[in-house]
Amino acid sequence: NTYKSKKIILSQKMVDYKVGYHSEFCGHSVKFSPFEPGKIALCSAQYFGIVGNGRLEILGLNSQGKAEPLHVFNTQDACYDCAWNETNENQIATVGGDGSLKLWDFQNRLPVANWEE
């Protein structure tokens, strides 16, 4: 089996650009940072979220205006949605297929908080 990446085109009204990015997983949620217009969070999962791992990718724009990963966090189950912490630019919360809610800090490679059902 060969799993092909899908190209995701991202845009935002406040910022006049379109960015192409190839993710290895199937995208489920895209959120723009409330602090930096060029920073994007992408939640994704293997095999459309049915089985497999998940991933949170924080993307930034390079000098050519293309998206590239700044931080990548892998999860043991699908990553379906995310929300930026509006009081801390280095934190984002995600929800996973296992029913967990995780709070990530970019300065720490592991979740700083984890709530489960």
mmCIF file of C-alpha atoms in Angstrom:
data_model
loop_
_atom_site.group_PDB
_atom_site.id
_atom_site.type_symbol
_atom_site.label_atom_id
_atom_site.label_comp_id
_atom_site.label_asym_id
_atom_site.label_seq_id
_atom_site.Cartn_x
_atom_site.Cartn_y
_atom_site.Cartn_z
ATOM 1 C CA ASN A 1 0.000 0.000 0.000
ATOM 2 C CA THR A 2 1.209 3.464 -0.867
ATOM 3 C CA TYR A 3 -0.256 6.377 1.047
ATOM 4 C CA LYS A 4 -0.201 9.593 -0.980
ATOM 5 C CA SER A 5 -0.100 13.028 0.604
ATOM 6 C CA LYS A 6 -2.846 15.500 -0.171
ATOM 7 C CA LYS A 7 -2.151 19.137 -0.941
ATOM 8 C CA ILE A 8 -3.934 21.548 1.373
ATOM 9 C CA ILE A 9 -4.499 25.128 0.217
ATOM 10 C CA LEU A 10 -4.813 27.562 3.101
ATOM 11 C CA SER A 11 -6.052 31.150 3.005
ATOM 12 C CA GLN A 12 -7.278 33.815 5.417
ATOM 13 C CA LYS A 13 -9.165 37.051 4.712
ATOM 14 C CA MET A 14 -6.887 39.201 6.902
ATOM 15 C CA VAL A 15 -3.794 38.067 5.022
ATOM 16 C CA ASP A 16 -3.529 38.241 1.252
ATOM 17 C CA TYR A 17 -1.762 34.967 0.415
ATOM 18 C CA LYS A 18 -2.371 31.325 -0.407
ATOM 19 C CA VAL A 19 -0.015 28.671 0.899
ATOM 20 C CA GLY A 20 0.450 25.117 -0.414
ATOM 21 C CA TYR A 21 1.539 22.412 2.015
ATOM 22 C CA HIS A 22 1.775 18.620 1.683
ATOM 23 C CA SER A 23 0.915 16.724 4.852
ATOM 24 C CA GLU A 24 1.570 13.005 5.245
ATOM 25 C CA PHE A 25 -1.741 12.593 7.100
ATOM 26 C CA CYS A 26 -5.347 13.505 6.303
ATOM 27 C CA GLY A 27 -6.126 17.038 7.547
ATOM 28 C CA HIS A 28 -9.043 17.546 9.972
ATOM 29 C CA SER A 29 -8.666 21.072 11.334
ATOM 30 C CA VAL A 30 -6.795 24.251 10.406
ATOM 31 C CA LYS A 31 -6.562 27.240 12.754
ATOM 32 C CA PHE A 32 -4.735 30.538 12.259
ATOM 33 C CA SER A 33 -2.792 31.973 15.189
ATOM 34 C CA PRO A 34 -4.414 34.982 16.870
ATOM 35 C CA PHE A 35 -0.874 36.325 17.487
ATOM 36 C CA GLU A 36 0.921 35.829 14.155
ATOM 37 C CA PRO A 37 -1.022 35.928 10.849
ATOM 38 C CA GLY A 38 1.494 33.611 9.142
ATOM 39 C CA LYS A 39 1.374 30.867 11.802
ATOM 40 C CA ILE A 40 -1.051 27.996 11.225
ATOM 41 C CA ALA A 41 -1.979 24.910 13.278
ATOM 42 C CA LEU A 42 -2.937 21.751 11.381
ATOM 43 C CA CYS A 43 -4.540 18.715 13.056
ATOM 44 C CA SER A 44 -4.392 15.496 11.074
ATOM 45 C CA ALA A 45 -4.717 11.725 11.293
ATOM 46 C CA GLN A 46 -3.598 8.635 9.418
ATOM 47 C CA TYR A 47 -6.134 6.796 7.272
ATOM 48 C CA PHE A 48 -8.784 9.540 7.553
ATOM 49 C CA GLY A 49 -8.927 9.192 11.357
ATOM 50 C CA ILE A 50 -10.360 5.680 11.334
ATOM 51 C CA VAL A 51 -7.202 3.987 12.686
ATOM 52 C CA GLY A 52 -3.618 5.041 13.256
ATOM 53 C CA ASN A 53 -1.724 7.957 14.717
ATOM 54 C CA GLY A 54 -2.418 11.675 14.712
ATOM 55 C CA ARG A 55 -0.307 14.772 14.338
ATOM 56 C CA LEU A 56 -0.348 18.440 15.309
ATOM 57 C CA GLU A 57 1.776 20.563 12.989
ATOM 58 C CA ILE A 58 2.528 24.230 13.577
ATOM 59 C CA LEU A 59 3.358 25.829 10.231
ATOM 60 C CA GLY A 60 5.078 29.111 9.507
ATOM 61 C CA LEU A 61 5.899 30.969 6.314
ATOM 62 C CA ASN A 62 9.428 30.829 4.910
ATOM 63 C CA SER A 63 11.095 33.644 2.945
ATOM 64 C CA GLN A 64 9.361 32.502 -0.294
ATOM 65 C CA GLY A 65 5.919 32.651 1.376
ATOM 66 C CA LYS A 66 5.472 28.856 1.515
ATOM 67 C CA ALA A 67 4.408 26.963 4.623
ATOM 68 C CA GLU A 68 6.945 24.837 6.449
ATOM 69 C CA PRO A 69 6.693 22.977 9.784
ATOM 70 C CA LEU A 70 7.993 24.842 12.833
ATOM 71 C CA HIS A 71 6.851 22.221 15.377
ATOM 72 C CA VAL A 72 5.497 18.697 14.890
ATOM 73 C CA PHE A 73 3.813 16.727 17.682
ATOM 74 C CA ASN A 74 2.793 13.094 17.093
ATOM 75 C CA THR A 75 -0.084 11.498 19.000
ATOM 76 C CA GLN A 76 -1.068 7.853 19.473
ATOM 77 C CA ASP A 77 -4.583 8.477 18.126
ATOM 78 C CA ALA A 78 -6.157 10.821 15.568
ATOM 79 C CA CYS A 79 -5.918 14.573 16.197
ATOM 80 C CA TYR A 80 -9.291 16.051 15.183
ATOM 81 C CA ASP A 81 -9.414 19.679 16.323
ATOM 82 C CA CYS A 82 -7.366 22.395 17.972
ATOM 83 C CA ALA A 83 -7.714 25.832 19.572
ATOM 84 C CA TRP A 84 -5.021 28.419 20.289
ATOM 85 C CA ASN A 85 -4.595 29.674 23.842
ATOM 86 C CA GLU A 86 -5.520 33.339 23.430
ATOM 87 C CA THR A 87 -3.414 34.387 26.420
ATOM 88 C CA ASN A 88 -0.218 32.442 25.578
ATOM 89 C CA GLU A 89 1.169 32.429 22.037
ATOM 90 C CA ASN A 90 3.154 29.226 22.700
ATOM 91 C CA GLN A 91 0.199 27.020 23.685
ATOM 92 C CA ILE A 92 -2.507 25.161 21.785
ATOM 93 C CA ALA A 93 -5.119 22.605 22.870
ATOM 94 C CA THR A 94 -6.060 19.523 20.815
ATOM 95 C CA VAL A 95 -8.737 16.839 21.015
ATOM 96 C CA GLY A 96 -8.036 13.286 19.947
ATOM 97 C CA GLY A 97 -9.864 10.194 18.823
ATOM 98 C CA ASP A 98 -9.204 8.556 22.194
ATOM 99 C CA GLY A 99 -11.319 11.240 23.910
ATOM 100 C CA SER A 100 -8.327 13.106 25.315
ATOM 101 C CA LEU A 101 -7.795 16.852 25.536
ATOM 102 C CA LYS A 102 -4.141 17.885 25.480
ATOM 103 C CA LEU A 103 -2.527 21.267 26.100
ATOM 104 C CA TRP A 104 0.719 21.638 24.137
ATOM 105 C CA ASP A 105 3.496 24.154 24.756
ATOM 106 C CA PHE A 106 5.945 24.721 21.900
ATOM 107 C CA GLN A 107 8.831 25.167 24.330
ATOM 108 C CA ASN A 108 8.150 21.671 25.719
ATOM 109 C CA ARG A 109 8.017 18.622 23.409
ATOM 110 C CA LEU A 110 5.318 16.881 25.498
ATOM 111 C CA PRO A 111 1.831 18.046 26.439
ATOM 112 C CA VAL A 112 1.917 20.202 29.568
ATOM 113 C CA ALA A 113 -1.573 18.950 30.516
ATOM 114 C CA ASN A 114 -3.617 15.912 29.497
ATOM 115 C CA TRP A 115 -7.260 15.233 30.328
ATOM 116 C CA GLU A 116 -8.910 11.913 29.465
ATOM 117 C CA GLU A 117 -12.438 10.500 29.644
#
